[in-house]
mmCIF file of C-alpha atoms and ligand atoms in Angstrom:
data_model
loop_
_atom_site.group_PDB
_atom_site.id
_atom_site.type_symbol
_atom_site.label_atom_id
_atom_site.label_comp_id
_atom_site.label_asym_id
_atom_site.label_seq_id
_atom_site.Cartn_x
_atom_site.Cartn_y
_atom_site.Cartn_z
ATOM 1 C CA UNK E 1 42.791 61.530 21.358
ATOM 2 C CA UNK E 2 41.732 60.497 24.928
ATOM 3 C CA UNK E 3 43.533 61.161 28.287
ATOM 4 C CA UNK E 4 41.708 59.020 31.078
ATOM 5 C CA UNK E 5 38.961 58.429 28.499
ATOM 6 C CA UNK E 6 38.282 61.785 27.593
ATOM 7 C CA UNK E 7 38.970 63.126 24.253
ATOM 8 C CA UNK E 8 41.507 65.979 24.164
ATOM 9 C CA UNK E 9 43.127 68.159 21.502
ATOM 10 C CA UNK E 10 46.565 69.756 22.111
ATOM 11 C CA UNK E 11 45.155 73.378 21.278
ATOM 12 C CA UNK E 12 41.491 74.916 21.993
ATOM 13 C CA UNK E 13 40.080 78.383 21.511
ATOM 14 C CA UNK E 14 38.178 79.289 24.728
ATOM 15 C CA UNK E 15 36.614 82.554 23.794
ATOM 16 C CA UNK E 16 37.925 85.209 21.512
ATOM 17 C CA UNK E 17 41.303 86.254 22.861
ATOM 18 C CA UNK E 18 42.108 83.057 24.951
ATOM 19 C CA UNK E 19 43.634 79.822 23.673
ATOM 20 C CA UNK E 20 44.329 76.643 25.939
ATOM 21 C CA UNK E 21 47.277 74.420 25.410
ATOM 22 C CA UNK E 22 48.802 71.573 27.430
ATOM 23 C CA UNK E 23 52.022 72.393 28.866
ATOM 24 C CA UNK E 24 54.087 69.651 27.441
ATOM 25 C CA UNK E 25 57.018 70.262 29.498
ATOM 26 C CA UNK E 26 55.178 68.567 32.543
ATOM 27 C CA UNK E 27 54.535 65.543 30.796
ATOM 28 C CA UNK E 28 54.504 62.685 31.540
ATOM 29 C CA UNK E 29 54.444 63.483 35.120
ATOM 30 C CA UNK E 30 51.674 66.226 35.133
ATOM 31 C CA UNK E 31 48.732 66.833 32.798
ATOM 32 C CA UNK E 32 48.346 70.414 32.935
ATOM 33 C CA UNK E 33 46.836 73.230 30.695
ATOM 34 C CA UNK E 34 47.524 76.664 30.374
ATOM 35 C CA UNK E 35 45.924 79.537 28.774
ATOM 36 C CA UNK E 36 47.667 81.828 26.120
ATOM 37 C CA UNK E 37 46.289 85.357 26.215
ATOM 38 C CA UNK E 38 48.727 87.366 24.320
ATOM 39 C CA UNK E 39 51.338 86.922 21.378
ATOM 40 C CA UNK E 40 54.376 87.113 23.612
ATOM 41 C CA UNK E 41 52.923 83.950 25.714
ATOM 42 C CA UNK E 42 52.340 82.194 22.280
ATOM 43 C CA UNK E 43 55.815 82.963 21.336
ATOM 44 C CA UNK E 44 57.346 81.838 24.916
ATOM 45 C CA UNK E 45 55.134 78.643 24.718
ATOM 46 C CA UNK E 46 56.773 77.764 21.281
ATOM 47 C CA UNK E 47 60.268 78.887 22.334
ATOM 48 C CA UNK E 48 60.227 76.952 25.527
ATOM 49 C CA UNK E 49 58.552 74.006 24.039
ATOM 50 C CA UNK E 50 55.493 73.954 25.995
ATOM 51 C CA UNK E 51 53.970 73.210 22.619
ATOM 52 C CA UNK E 52 56.212 71.189 20.275
ATOM 53 C CA UNK E 53 56.196 69.360 17.005
ATOM 54 C CA UNK E 54 56.005 71.041 13.490
ATOM 55 C CA UNK E 55 52.051 71.186 12.825
ATOM 56 C CA UNK E 56 51.432 72.105 16.399
ATOM 57 C CA UNK E 57 53.720 75.150 16.413
ATOM 58 C CA UNK E 58 52.316 76.159 13.281
ATOM 59 C CA UNK E 59 48.819 76.357 14.617
ATOM 60 C CA UNK E 60 49.981 77.891 17.943
ATOM 61 C CA UNK E 61 51.752 80.676 15.837
ATOM 62 C CA UNK E 62 48.555 81.390 14.024
ATOM 63 C CA UNK E 63 46.620 81.938 17.047
ATOM 64 C CA UNK E 64 49.387 84.043 18.532
ATOM 65 C CA UNK E 65 49.055 86.103 15.528
ATOM 66 C CA UNK E 66 45.744 86.629 16.233
ATOM 67 C CA UNK E 67 46.108 87.519 19.768
ATOM 68 C CA UNK E 68 48.985 90.113 18.420
ATOM 69 C CA UNK E 69 46.349 91.760 16.169
ATOM 70 C CA UNK E 70 43.858 92.133 18.975
ATOM 71 C CA UNK E 71 46.267 94.952 20.391
ATOM 72 C CA UNK E 72 47.463 96.324 17.306
ATOM 73 C CA UNK E 73 45.925 95.683 13.726
ATOM 74 C CA UNK E 74 48.019 98.126 11.833
ATOM 75 C CA UNK E 75 50.409 96.925 8.940
ATOM 76 C CA UNK E 76 53.427 97.479 11.295
ATOM 77 C CA UNK E 77 51.614 95.356 13.917
ATOM 78 C CA UNK E 78 50.990 92.721 11.565
ATOM 79 C CA UNK E 79 54.692 92.409 10.344
ATOM 80 C CA UNK E 80 56.269 92.904 13.717
ATOM 81 C CA UNK E 81 54.005 90.051 15.226
ATOM 82 C CA UNK E 82 54.899 87.722 12.161
ATOM 83 C CA UNK E 83 58.787 88.540 12.587
ATOM 84 C CA UNK E 84 58.395 87.659 16.474
ATOM 85 C CA UNK E 85 56.714 84.460 16.024
ATOM 86 C CA UNK E 86 58.586 83.197 13.137
ATOM 87 C CA UNK E 87 61.801 83.734 15.023
ATOM 88 C CA UNK E 88 60.751 81.446 17.951
ATOM 89 C CA UNK E 89 62.287 77.981 16.257
ATOM 90 C CA UNK E 90 64.008 78.077 12.795
ATOM 91 C CA UNK E 91 63.543 74.449 11.566
ATOM 92 C CA UNK E 92 60.011 73.266 11.327
ATOM 93 C CA UNK E 93 58.695 74.781 8.078
ATOM 94 C CA UNK E 94 55.083 74.915 9.475
ATOM 95 C CA UNK E 95 55.822 77.970 11.423
ATOM 96 C CA UNK E 96 56.617 80.182 8.549
ATOM 97 C CA UNK E 97 54.029 78.194 6.333
ATOM 98 C CA UNK E 98 50.928 78.927 8.792
ATOM 99 C CA UNK E 99 52.210 82.670 9.254
ATOM 100 C CA UNK E 100 52.364 83.133 5.477
ATOM 101 C CA UNK E 101 48.968 81.512 4.911
ATOM 102 C CA UNK E 102 47.440 84.169 7.381
ATOM 103 C CA UNK E 103 49.513 86.941 6.015
ATOM 104 C CA UNK E 104 48.366 86.542 2.615
ATOM 105 C CA UNK E 105 44.745 86.727 3.609
ATOM 106 C CA UNK E 106 45.164 89.324 6.468
ATOM 107 C CA UNK E 107 47.403 91.961 4.515
ATOM 108 C CA UNK E 108 44.610 93.308 2.230
ATOM 109 C CA UNK E 109 42.135 93.624 4.808
ATOM 110 C CA UNK E 110 41.205 96.902 6.812
ATOM 111 C CA UNK E 111 42.660 97.424 10.387
ATOM 112 C CA UNK E 112 39.474 96.668 12.183
ATOM 113 C CA UNK E 113 38.816 93.503 10.660
ATOM 114 C CA UNK E 114 42.121 91.834 10.814
ATOM 115 C CA UNK E 115 41.868 90.159 14.438
ATOM 116 C CA UNK E 116 38.732 88.621 13.825
ATOM 117 C CA UNK E 117 39.779 87.124 10.499
ATOM 118 C CA UNK E 118 42.939 85.895 11.936
ATOM 119 C CA UNK E 119 41.102 84.084 14.984
ATOM 120 C CA UNK E 120 38.859 82.325 12.498
ATOM 121 C CA UNK E 121 41.658 81.556 10.032
ATOM 122 C CA UNK E 122 43.779 80.114 12.883
ATOM 123 C CA UNK E 123 40.746 77.961 13.590
ATOM 124 C CA UNK E 124 40.425 76.589 10.262
ATOM 125 C CA UNK E 125 44.023 75.879 10.201
ATOM 126 C CA UNK E 126 43.637 73.462 13.355
ATOM 127 C CA UNK E 127 40.690 71.717 11.762
ATOM 128 C CA UNK E 128 42.568 71.206 8.566
ATOM 129 C CA UNK E 129 45.557 69.762 10.602
ATOM 130 C CA UNK E 130 43.185 67.319 12.031
ATOM 131 C CA UNK E 131 41.658 66.205 8.625
ATOM 132 C CA UNK E 132 45.161 66.092 7.268
ATOM 133 C CA UNK E 133 46.440 64.005 9.968
ATOM 134 C CA UNK E 134 43.494 61.829 9.813
ATOM 135 C CA UNK E 135 43.995 61.407 6.050
ATOM 136 C CA UNK E 136 47.741 60.338 6.828
ATOM 137 C CA UNK E 137 46.280 57.830 9.247
ATOM 138 C CA UNK E 138 44.157 56.151 6.677
ATOM 139 C CA UNK E 139 47.066 55.775 4.197
ATOM 140 C CA UNK E 140 49.345 54.555 6.478
ATOM 141 C CA UNK E 141 46.896 51.999 7.716
ATOM 142 C CA UNK E 142 47.015 50.184 4.433
ATOM 143 C CA UNK E 143 50.835 49.689 4.984
ATOM 144 C CA UNK E 144 50.220 48.194 8.303
ATOM 145 C CA UNK E 145 47.198 46.028 7.047
ATOM 146 C CA UNK E 146 49.702 44.439 4.517
ATOM 147 C CA UNK E 147 52.250 43.589 6.781
ATOM 148 C CA UNK E 148 49.497 42.560 9.509
ATOM 149 C CA UNK E 149 48.031 40.114 6.762
ATOM 150 C CA UNK E 150 51.571 38.431 6.141
ATOM 151 C CA UNK E 151 52.200 38.118 10.029
ATOM 152 C CA UNK E 152 49.039 36.173 10.902
ATOM 153 C CA UNK E 153 48.329 36.599 14.516
ATOM 154 C CA UNK E 154 51.705 38.137 15.494
ATOM 155 C CA UNK E 155 51.786 41.871 16.146
ATOM 156 C CA UNK E 156 53.154 44.448 13.580
ATOM 157 C CA UNK E 157 56.341 45.827 15.172
ATOM 158 C CA UNK E 158 56.792 49.503 14.394
ATOM 159 C CA UNK E 159 59.598 51.838 15.452
ATOM 160 C CA UNK E 160 59.223 55.574 15.794
ATOM 161 C CA UNK E 161 61.456 58.183 16.945
ATOM 162 C CA UNK E 162 60.732 61.435 18.958
ATOM 163 C CA UNK E 163 56.973 62.596 19.177
ATOM 164 C CA UNK E 164 55.106 62.630 15.993
ATOM 165 C CA UNK E 165 51.978 61.881 17.910
ATOM 166 C CA UNK E 166 48.798 63.727 18.790
ATOM 167 C CA UNK E 167 50.601 66.001 21.177
ATOM 168 C CA UNK E 168 52.784 67.182 18.181
ATOM 169 C CA UNK E 169 49.995 68.391 15.860
ATOM 170 C CA UNK E 170 46.137 69.199 16.835
ATOM 171 C CA UNK E 171 45.019 65.585 16.945
ATOM 172 C CA UNK E 172 45.764 62.389 15.720
ATOM 173 C CA UNK E 173 49.610 63.139 15.135
ATOM 174 C CA UNK E 174 51.301 62.114 11.714
ATOM 175 C CA UNK E 175 53.501 58.946 12.592
ATOM 176 C CA UNK E 176 51.075 57.782 15.122
ATOM 177 C CA UNK E 177 47.946 58.409 12.974
ATOM 178 C CA UNK E 178 48.180 55.146 11.175
ATOM 179 C CA UNK E 179 49.116 53.384 14.532
ATOM 180 C CA UNK E 180 46.117 54.833 16.351
ATOM 181 C CA UNK E 181 44.024 53.723 13.293
ATOM 182 C CA UNK E 182 45.438 50.268 13.108
ATOM 183 C CA UNK E 183 44.709 49.677 16.828
ATOM 184 C CA UNK E 184 41.166 51.072 16.525
ATOM 185 C CA UNK E 185 40.599 48.612 13.766
ATOM 186 C CA UNK E 186 41.606 45.681 15.896
ATOM 187 C CA UNK E 187 45.234 44.994 14.185
ATOM 188 C CA UNK E 188 47.734 44.126 16.708
ATOM 189 C CA UNK E 189 50.664 46.634 16.875
ATOM 190 C CA UNK E 190 53.409 46.819 19.062
ATOM 191 C CA UNK E 191 55.441 50.066 19.216
ATOM 192 C CA UNK E 192 58.959 50.521 19.629
ATOM 193 C CA UNK E 193 59.370 54.170 21.012
ATOM 194 C CA UNK E 194 63.150 55.718 20.887
ATOM 195 C CA UNK E 195 63.716 57.599 24.312
ATOM 196 C CA UNK E 196 64.848 60.366 21.855
ATOM 197 C CA UNK E 197 67.702 62.257 23.832
ATOM 198 C CA UNK E 198 68.203 64.970 24.827
ATOM 199 C CA UNK E 199 64.684 65.963 25.594
ATOM 200 C CA UNK E 200 63.153 62.373 25.523
ATOM 201 C CA UNK E 201 60.260 63.407 23.456
ATOM 202 C CA UNK E 202 59.670 59.543 22.741
ATOM 203 C CA UNK E 203 60.004 58.311 26.230
ATOM 204 C CA UNK E 204 58.077 61.211 27.884
ATOM 205 C CA UNK E 205 55.446 61.999 25.146
ATOM 206 C CA UNK E 206 54.934 59.348 22.654
ATOM 207 C CA UNK E 207 54.994 56.593 25.557
ATOM 208 C CA UNK E 208 52.482 58.758 27.421
ATOM 209 C CA UNK E 209 49.916 59.124 24.727
ATOM 210 C CA UNK E 210 50.311 55.778 23.309
ATOM 211 C CA UNK E 211 49.646 54.387 26.910
ATOM 212 C CA UNK E 212 46.617 56.757 27.171
ATOM 213 C CA UNK E 213 44.990 55.196 24.087
ATOM 214 C CA UNK E 214 45.865 51.510 25.253
ATOM 215 C CA UNK E 215 48.256 50.986 22.335
ATOM 216 C CA UNK E 216 51.138 48.206 23.299
ATOM 217 C CA UNK E 217 54.428 49.792 23.443
ATOM 218 C CA UNK E 218 58.203 49.553 24.527
ATOM 219 C CA UNK E 219 60.605 52.283 25.088
ATOM 220 C CA UNK E 220 63.970 51.497 23.948
ATOM 221 C CA UNK E 221 67.052 53.804 24.061
ATOM 222 C CA UNK E 222 68.176 55.564 21.232
ATOM 223 C CA UNK E 223 71.086 53.023 20.217
ATOM 224 C CA UNK E 224 68.749 50.150 20.213
ATOM 225 C CA UNK E 225 66.943 50.428 16.923
ATOM 226 C CA UNK E 226 69.792 48.960 14.911
ATOM 227 C CA UNK E 227 70.045 45.791 16.881
ATOM 228 C CA UNK E 228 66.423 45.033 16.808
ATOM 229 C CA UNK E 229 66.396 45.713 12.871
ATOM 230 C CA UNK E 230 69.425 43.264 12.575
ATOM 231 C CA UNK E 231 67.333 40.719 14.401
ATOM 232 C CA UNK E 232 64.047 41.001 12.327
ATOM 233 C CA UNK E 233 62.273 42.669 15.467
ATOM 234 C CA UNK E 234 61.082 45.740 13.324
ATOM 235 C CA UNK E 235 58.606 45.422 10.470
ATOM 236 C CA UNK E 236 58.029 49.061 9.662
ATOM 237 C CA UNK E 237 59.842 52.390 10.696
ATOM 238 C CA UNK E 238 57.423 55.368 10.846
ATOM 239 C CA UNK E 239 58.640 58.810 11.737
ATOM 240 C CA UNK E 240 57.647 62.429 11.471
ATOM 241 C CA UNK E 241 59.179 65.423 9.891
ATOM 242 C CA UNK E 242 59.985 69.047 10.583
ATOM 243 C CA UNK E 243 60.740 70.144 6.926
ATOM 244 C CA UNK E 244 60.865 67.863 3.799
ATOM 245 C CA UNK E 245 62.285 69.307 0.577
ATOM 246 C CA UNK E 246 60.932 69.288 -2.952
ATOM 247 C CA UNK E 247 63.231 66.402 -3.611
ATOM 248 C CA UNK E 248 62.269 64.370 -0.540
ATOM 249 C CA UNK E 249 65.107 64.953 1.939
ATOM 250 C CA UNK E 250 63.626 64.752 5.395
ATOM 251 C CA UNK E 251 64.683 66.817 8.189
ATOM 252 C CA UNK E 252 63.559 65.540 11.464
ATOM 253 C CA UNK E 253 64.681 65.287 15.286
ATOM 254 C CA UNK E 254 68.018 64.373 15.813
ATOM 255 C CA UNK E 255 68.913 60.497 15.373
ATOM 256 C CA UNK E 256 66.366 59.979 12.531
ATOM 257 C CA UNK E 257 69.111 59.617 9.941
ATOM 258 C CA UNK E 258 71.012 56.945 12.116
ATOM 259 C CA UNK E 259 67.606 55.049 12.301
ATOM 260 C CA UNK E 260 67.010 55.443 8.443
ATOM 261 C CA UNK E 261 70.577 54.098 7.732
ATOM 262 C CA UNK E 262 69.880 51.030 9.789
ATOM 263 C CA UNK E 263 66.671 50.354 8.083
ATOM 264 C CA UNK E 264 68.251 50.769 4.533
ATOM 265 C CA UNK E 265 70.993 48.316 5.647
ATOM 266 C CA UNK E 266 68.373 45.937 7.026
ATOM 267 C CA UNK E 267 65.748 46.091 4.279
ATOM 268 C CA UNK E 268 63.080 47.415 6.852
ATOM 269 C CA UNK E 269 60.941 50.039 5.097
ATOM 270 C CA UNK E 270 61.512 53.299 6.328
ATOM 271 C CA UNK E 271 58.263 55.508 5.958
ATOM 272 C CA UNK E 272 57.924 59.385 6.798
ATOM 273 C CA UNK E 273 54.445 60.701 7.803
ATOM 274 C CA UNK E 274 54.631 64.136 5.941
ATOM 275 C CA UNK E 275 51.824 66.495 5.889
ATOM 276 C CA UNK E 276 52.248 68.971 3.162
ATOM 277 C CA UNK E 277 52.330 71.762 5.563
ATOM 278 C CA UNK E 278 56.010 70.159 6.310
ATOM 279 C CA UNK E 279 56.879 70.284 2.881
ATOM 280 C CA UNK E 280 59.072 73.027 1.821
ATOM 281 C CA UNK E 281 58.782 73.257 -2.015
ATOM 282 C CA UNK E 282 61.159 76.333 -2.281
ATOM 283 C CA UNK E 283 64.193 74.183 -1.085
ATOM 284 C CA UNK E 284 65.637 70.721 -2.718
ATOM 285 C CA UNK E 285 69.037 70.285 -0.720
ATOM 286 C CA UNK E 286 68.334 69.393 2.719
ATOM 287 C CA UNK E 287 71.839 69.212 4.035
ATOM 288 C CA UNK E 288 72.771 72.560 2.680
ATOM 289 C CA UNK E 289 69.557 74.484 2.766
ATOM 290 C CA UNK E 290 67.743 73.973 6.282
ATOM 291 C CA UNK E 291 68.915 75.873 9.133
ATOM 292 C CA UNK E 292 69.139 73.174 11.975
ATOM 293 C CA UNK E 293 68.200 74.423 15.370
ATOM 294 C CA UNK E 294 70.802 74.505 18.049
ATOM 295 C CA UNK E 295 69.612 74.343 21.651
ATOM 296 C CA UNK E 296 71.159 75.034 25.013
ATOM 297 C CA UNK E 297 73.879 72.668 26.507
ATOM 298 C CA UNK E 298 71.835 72.201 29.490
ATOM 299 C CA UNK E 299 69.396 69.784 27.484
ATOM 300 C CA UNK E 300 72.245 67.437 27.231
ATOM 301 C CA UNK E 301 74.164 67.978 30.655
ATOM 302 C CA UNK E 302 71.188 67.702 32.901
ATOM 303 C CA UNK E 303 67.924 65.525 33.130
ATOM 304 C CA UNK E 304 64.837 65.763 34.854
ATOM 305 C CA UNK E 305 62.372 62.996 36.451
ATOM 306 C CA UNK E 306 60.616 61.839 39.388
ATOM 307 C CA UNK E 307 62.380 61.140 42.767
ATOM 308 C CA UNK E 308 60.990 57.732 44.461
ATOM 309 C CA UNK E 309 59.282 60.415 46.900
ATOM 310 C CA UNK E 310 57.496 61.764 43.881
ATOM 311 C CA UNK E 311 59.216 65.230 43.598
ATOM 312 C CA UNK E 312 60.173 66.438 40.085
ATOM 313 C CA UNK E 313 63.966 67.150 40.185
ATOM 314 C CA UNK E 314 66.657 67.966 37.743
ATOM 315 C CA UNK E 315 70.059 66.441 37.952
ATOM 316 C CA UNK E 316 73.541 66.972 36.341
ATOM 317 C CA UNK E 317 74.603 63.850 34.621
ATOM 318 C CA UNK E 318 78.009 64.853 33.133
ATOM 319 C CA UNK E 319 81.280 66.046 34.570
ATOM 320 C CA UNK E 320 81.296 69.600 35.730
ATOM 321 C CA UNK E 321 82.584 71.845 33.126
ATOM 322 C CA UNK E 322 82.445 69.309 29.901
ATOM 323 C CA UNK E 323 81.257 70.966 26.970
ATOM 324 C CA UNK E 324 78.109 69.651 25.407
ATOM 325 C CA UNK E 325 76.635 70.093 21.694
ATOM 326 C CA UNK E 326 72.968 70.082 20.993
ATOM 327 C CA UNK E 327 71.852 69.814 17.415
ATOM 328 C CA UNK E 328 68.103 69.291 17.560
ATOM 329 C CA UNK E 329 67.659 67.798 14.150
ATOM 330 C CA UNK E 330 69.410 66.017 11.343
ATOM 331 C CA UNK E 331 68.722 65.300 7.693
ATOM 332 C CA UNK E 332 67.923 61.755 5.903
ATOM 333 C CA UNK E 333 68.603 62.015 2.270
ATOM 334 C CA UNK E 334 65.660 61.110 0.056
ATOM 335 C CA UNK E 335 67.442 57.795 -1.040
ATOM 336 C CA UNK E 336 66.934 56.162 2.487
ATOM 337 C CA UNK E 337 63.307 57.061 2.502
ATOM 338 C CA UNK E 338 60.984 54.213 1.612
ATOM 339 C CA UNK E 339 57.986 56.798 0.873
ATOM 340 C CA UNK E 340 56.432 59.747 2.305
ATOM 341 C CA UNK E 341 52.557 59.161 3.964
ATOM 342 C CA UNK E 342 51.064 62.567 3.013
ATOM 343 C CA UNK E 343 47.217 63.307 3.186
ATOM 344 C CA UNK E 344 47.168 62.678 -0.584
ATOM 345 C CA UNK E 345 48.532 58.990 -0.396
ATOM 346 C CA UNK E 346 51.944 57.614 -0.192
ATOM 347 C CA UNK E 347 54.425 59.439 -2.393
ATOM 348 C CA UNK E 348 58.050 58.560 -3.488
ATOM 349 C CA UNK E 349 60.563 60.866 -2.022
ATOM 350 C CA UNK E 350 61.495 62.273 -5.295
ATOM 351 C CA UNK E 351 61.073 65.678 -7.003
ATOM 352 C CA UNK E 352 58.834 64.088 -9.725
ATOM 353 C CA UNK E 353 56.391 62.542 -7.498
ATOM 354 C CA UNK E 354 56.134 65.231 -4.986
ATOM 355 C CA UNK E 355 55.497 67.544 -7.776
ATOM 356 C CA UNK E 356 52.878 65.239 -9.412
ATOM 357 C CA UNK E 357 51.307 65.028 -5.946
ATOM 358 C CA UNK E 358 51.164 68.665 -5.122
ATOM 359 C CA UNK E 359 51.136 70.466 -8.199
ATOM 360 C CA UNK E 360 49.842 73.908 -6.881
ATOM 361 C CA UNK E 361 52.866 73.978 -4.474
ATOM 362 C CA UNK E 362 55.532 73.728 -7.296
ATOM 363 C CA UNK E 363 57.508 76.895 -7.101
HETATM 364 O O1 MRU M 401 61.682 69.546 18.816
HETATM 365 P P1 MRU M 401 60.291 68.925 18.611
HETATM 366 O O2 MRU M 401 60.066 68.091 19.923
HETATM 367 O O3 MRU M 401 59.384 70.092 18.213
HETATM 368 O O4 MRU M 401 60.431 68.020 17.441
HETATM 369 C C1 MRU M 401 59.465 67.204 16.962
HETATM 370 C C2 MRU M 401 59.956 66.207 15.887
HETATM 371 O O5 MRU M 401 60.990 66.157 15.374
HETATM 372 C C3 MRU M 401 58.824 65.479 15.100
HETATM 373 O O6 MRU M 401 59.151 64.416 14.762
HETATM 374 C C4 MRU M 401 58.447 66.480 13.880
HETATM 375 O O7 MRU M 401 58.153 67.866 14.469
HETATM 376 C C5 MRU M 401 57.013 66.061 13.518
HETATM 377 S S1 MRU M 401 55.619 66.129 14.306
HETATM 378 C C6 MRU M 401 54.376 65.588 13.683
#
């Protein structure tokens, strides 16, 4: 997507051994790119959330593995690099999915061939992610078109949570792909962007990228969604997912579940943009089987922003000594999900429908 009119991707190989990312911790105040040259830098970028979002951490881990193999192509080197990269974040399944995809191809190769092959595979994964997100955009666009046809000249009001935008993928985004495609097709859309405490990925990232693409949007605090839905101000909710189970339970950024409950109570369609790389066919019960990442208290007790003088500062917003709890994700049961927008079309959130759509993935 575009930044100041220039097309960008979130991750870009520069030359063999160097991959460029956008440092997302600085957005929306600064747009800076950094170059990763070894696996440790890739692992740090994922753990510190310079890159984040399920599909993008998968692709970054793939490049990280290639960087590791440039130093040590042995079986032990391969296993150690996979372990290190897989340990960076526990919830999004894309990380393990990407590493496993590479492992299966790399393991039978000789040392001497692996680094080159891993670099090529990481690039293929990145291209595949763009194609998958674009297909999600096409399928989601049909939903938005239907609503637009009913609404005449009025905009289609869409609520989204966190950042499942192009910054969370290689390009297009998952939840935002239908929005960008609708906007580009001339359909009026107005996006309500949940700020998404504590890290504010909605207010900092989604608002930034929608603004750069010229999409009308309004930032709301996390607690407003229910009120908006009760007053008929939301036509459609679209969120992303970090891990969707074989029966359609959806794990996504903390607060997603409450939006799903409010949508259910108010008959607002609640769709999840779910690339198959985020579907974990090995588990059924999202509540019991998904490890929910817990992050540091400081993300809750402190906030960063620009002062009036233009300096980036971090301040504490809580009483000194108060304890904070920081679960990063929650699980929305399949029964609250209207449908999953996948690269193969819109799929009911049920084990049967998911198995029909992705028969080769059933375990
Ligand atoms: O903690 P984050 O910022 O990595 O969480 C991101 C989300 O929860 C996204 O909604 C999800 O990864 C889908 S991204 C297309």
